[in-house]
Amino acid sequence: MSTVPEYFGSQVFDDRVMRSVLSADVYASLRRTIDEGTELDIRVANAVAQAMKDWAAARGATHFTHWFQPLTGITAEKHDSFISPAPDGSVIMEFSGKELIKGEPDASSFPSGGLRATFEARGYTAWDPTSYAFIKDRTLCIPTAFCSYGGQALDKKTPLLRSMEALNRQALRILRLFGNDTVKRVVSSVGPEQEYFLITREMYDQRPDLRFTGRTLFGARPPKGQELDDHYFGAIKPGVAAFMADLNDELWKLGILAKTEHNEVAPAQHELAPIYTTTNVATDHNQLTMEVMQKVAARHGLVCLLHEKPFAGVNGSGKHNNWSIATDSGQNLLSPGETPYENAQFLLFLCAVIKAVDDYQDLLRISVATAGNDHRLGANEAPPAVISMFLGDELNAVLEAIETDSPYEGARKTQMKLGVDVLPKFNRDTTDRNRTSPFAFTGNKFEFRMLGSSNSIACANIMLNSAVAESLRIYADRLEAASDFETALHEMIRKTIRDHKRIIFNGNGYDDAWIREATEQRGLLNYRTTADCMPHLLDRKNADMLIGLGVFTEEELRSRRDIMLENYCKSVEIEAVTMIDMARTQIAPAIESYASDVAASASAKKAAVPSLSCRYESGLVTALSEHTEAIAEKTLVLEDALQKVHTAPDIVAEATLVRDLLLPAMEQLRRPCDEAELITAKDYWPFPTYGDLLFGVK
Ligand code: ADP
Ligand code: MG
């Protein structure tokens, strides 16, 4: 067996491979395209395609595909083989520059939110050379963007790349103002921590709710859950360890920097974190990671659940998006510096993020909105739906001192007055990390913790990059026009703190009192569900910002709102239908069968011993019968709600009905089923219980 450095990236057409298989001028020209975004001429593309094909074929690949991220949230691929017929009846392997650069999948079945209807029926995919091609399942996968013929983005990668470009443009303007003339690019990076559950395949197969919706729609709490906190960072079971080892191998071969693995809070819950990388690549890698997790789990007789809330009453799964911005020379712009001058620059970038998060709370909330994640946010285990920022004690003290022009009580006790040269030197925060904050500064990066485990991280980073780019744009406009840079800078930092400090909260985000304070006193937004927040994607301030920066067009925004709402409605509607089906065909019959056996046994006992009261049996049969009656009634109520939802005139109205009618009706049906589970003999229950599922993996 070879060592990790030997097989790391063995399935990736990375820089090492490019350098070794491309001629010097082809390599140089491709490198320019990757680093600076220059256009690639067809001669170079042909040479790259040929080299890629030879390299992939030597590793057993027979097909190629343009790998893209449509608005379904998962990845899509259509495979074409390399073969091309020769006159003598044989075949040769071919792959042209044209095929590398552009593909034309029949894309009519991907969601477009009406975009394609107004333009062209077909879309095209375009090579993204900034993310390396790789081999998966004997197929050469080429990361691509997916657009309509009118140039409208039909995917998540295109706006992500546009948002990175917007951030780069505005951050460079700021750096120039600070006298930095050498930096060429500013890039945002992300390290996403991915949570997931592992359960056995055998049990999964017995639960229609898991198979059709990814989460359990029924299930009483097990006697033991996560109360003892004995799972978090606990010893990893052999079956899970074998899965993790295999997973790491697969990810490393794909050049994914899988780094940390541990058990999470809930039983059967685990986490994997890679080392951070460029946002675009991190997004591709996270999509791949989720896919590989499912595949590797299957090989181990397991199923990897990526749903945000697979089990009620047990912690859900999220994805922490660790985000920072750095220059091409590796300077992290969110790192406090060594000198007051560097710290002034840091404070400006920090303020840009504070302003961005406050001004665009709604966009950040929207970027993580799915039916699944709605169950998790605010469920006392995950950040609430209210967005706030945690900065830590030291930074807070610095900001307060600046705001009030008072002495900074930090290590240096520096008086802070106008002019950046007196901004203090301060250290990284050393106070306790606040785990309840949705958006926390953790020393040299921000950790956005509201993402759901199954979300593509693209959406959150599109909004984050764009909102911060917008703050920087406004700052750069003012500073470029200022006669005295240092005074203007100091004033702007102060103004930002004054105007936006309401978004900063260092207390316990899980506390109900905080939600009241946030909404009633601070005026922060609290969009509890997808139906609440999604329509605001089109609010004028949001659309103006995103369109102004060139990240989305108005049509793209409208289509995305519609697709996200459709996705929300469809997901819940499928859950409702699955519940009705399970309640009618599995749960009610199971309870009935148990009740009738209990009744029969009581009759038999009474026949044998007439003096017996059989109070236990009659009480049980009564309780069971009450539950089946409630189930029958609530099933009808749910059916009725489903009918009403289907008559909604448009998608916004439909989402509102899903929130107000359907979800509450599902809750109502669940209750008698879960209560019945607690008094029904285990042998009769038609599928594995929470206890079985959560403690089933050995
Ligand atoms: P935890 O939050 O679990 O304590 P860390 O903070 O060490 O763990 O790291 C979590 C993730 O943050 C990892 O993916 C790591 O690579 C990433 N990370 C670390 N530094 C940065 C940075 N400057 N920018 C973006 N991500 C980062
Ligand atoms: Mg973390």
PDB file of N, CA and C and ligand atoms in Angstrom, residues 193 320 322 433 435 447 449, ligand 2:
ATOM      1  N   GLU A 193     -17.095  22.699   7.519  1.00  0.00           N
ATOM      2  CA  GLU A 193     -17.154  21.520   8.392  1.00  0.00           C
ATOM      3  C   GLU A 193     -18.483  20.826   8.129  1.00  0.00           C
ATOM      4  N   HIS A 320     -20.536  24.272   9.028  1.00  0.00           N
ATOM      5  CA  HIS A 320     -19.951  25.556   9.388  1.00  0.00           C
ATOM      6  C   HIS A 320     -19.079  26.051   8.254  1.00  0.00           C
ATOM      7  N   ASN A 322     -16.388  28.309   7.292  1.00  0.00           N
ATOM      8  CA  ASN A 322     -15.295  29.157   7.770  1.00  0.00           C
ATOM      9  C   ASN A 322     -14.770  29.955   6.593  1.00  0.00           C
ATOM     10  N   ARG A 433     -14.734  30.563  22.787  1.00  0.00           N
ATOM     11  CA  ARG A 433     -15.477  30.621  21.545  1.00  0.00           C
ATOM     12  C   ARG A 433     -16.963  30.574  21.858  1.00  0.00           C
ATOM     13  N   ARG A 435     -20.283  29.310  20.807  1.00  0.00           N
ATOM     14  CA  ARG A 435     -20.774  28.278  19.900  1.00  0.00           C
ATOM     15  C   ARG A 435     -22.222  28.521  19.474  1.00  0.00           C
ATOM     16  N   GLU A 447     -16.936  32.394  10.991  1.00  0.00           N
ATOM     17  CA  GLU A 447     -17.574  31.097  10.888  1.00  0.00           C
ATOM     18  C   GLU A 447     -19.082  31.323  10.793  1.00  0.00           C
ATOM     19  N   ARG A 449     -22.516  29.772  10.703  1.00  0.00           N
ATOM     20  CA  ARG A 449     -22.907  28.451  11.194  1.00  0.00           C
ATOM     21  C   ARG A 449     -24.339  28.060  10.866  1.00  0.00           C
TER      22      ARG A 449
HETATM   23 MG    MG B   2     -15.846  25.359  13.712  1.00  0.00          MG
END
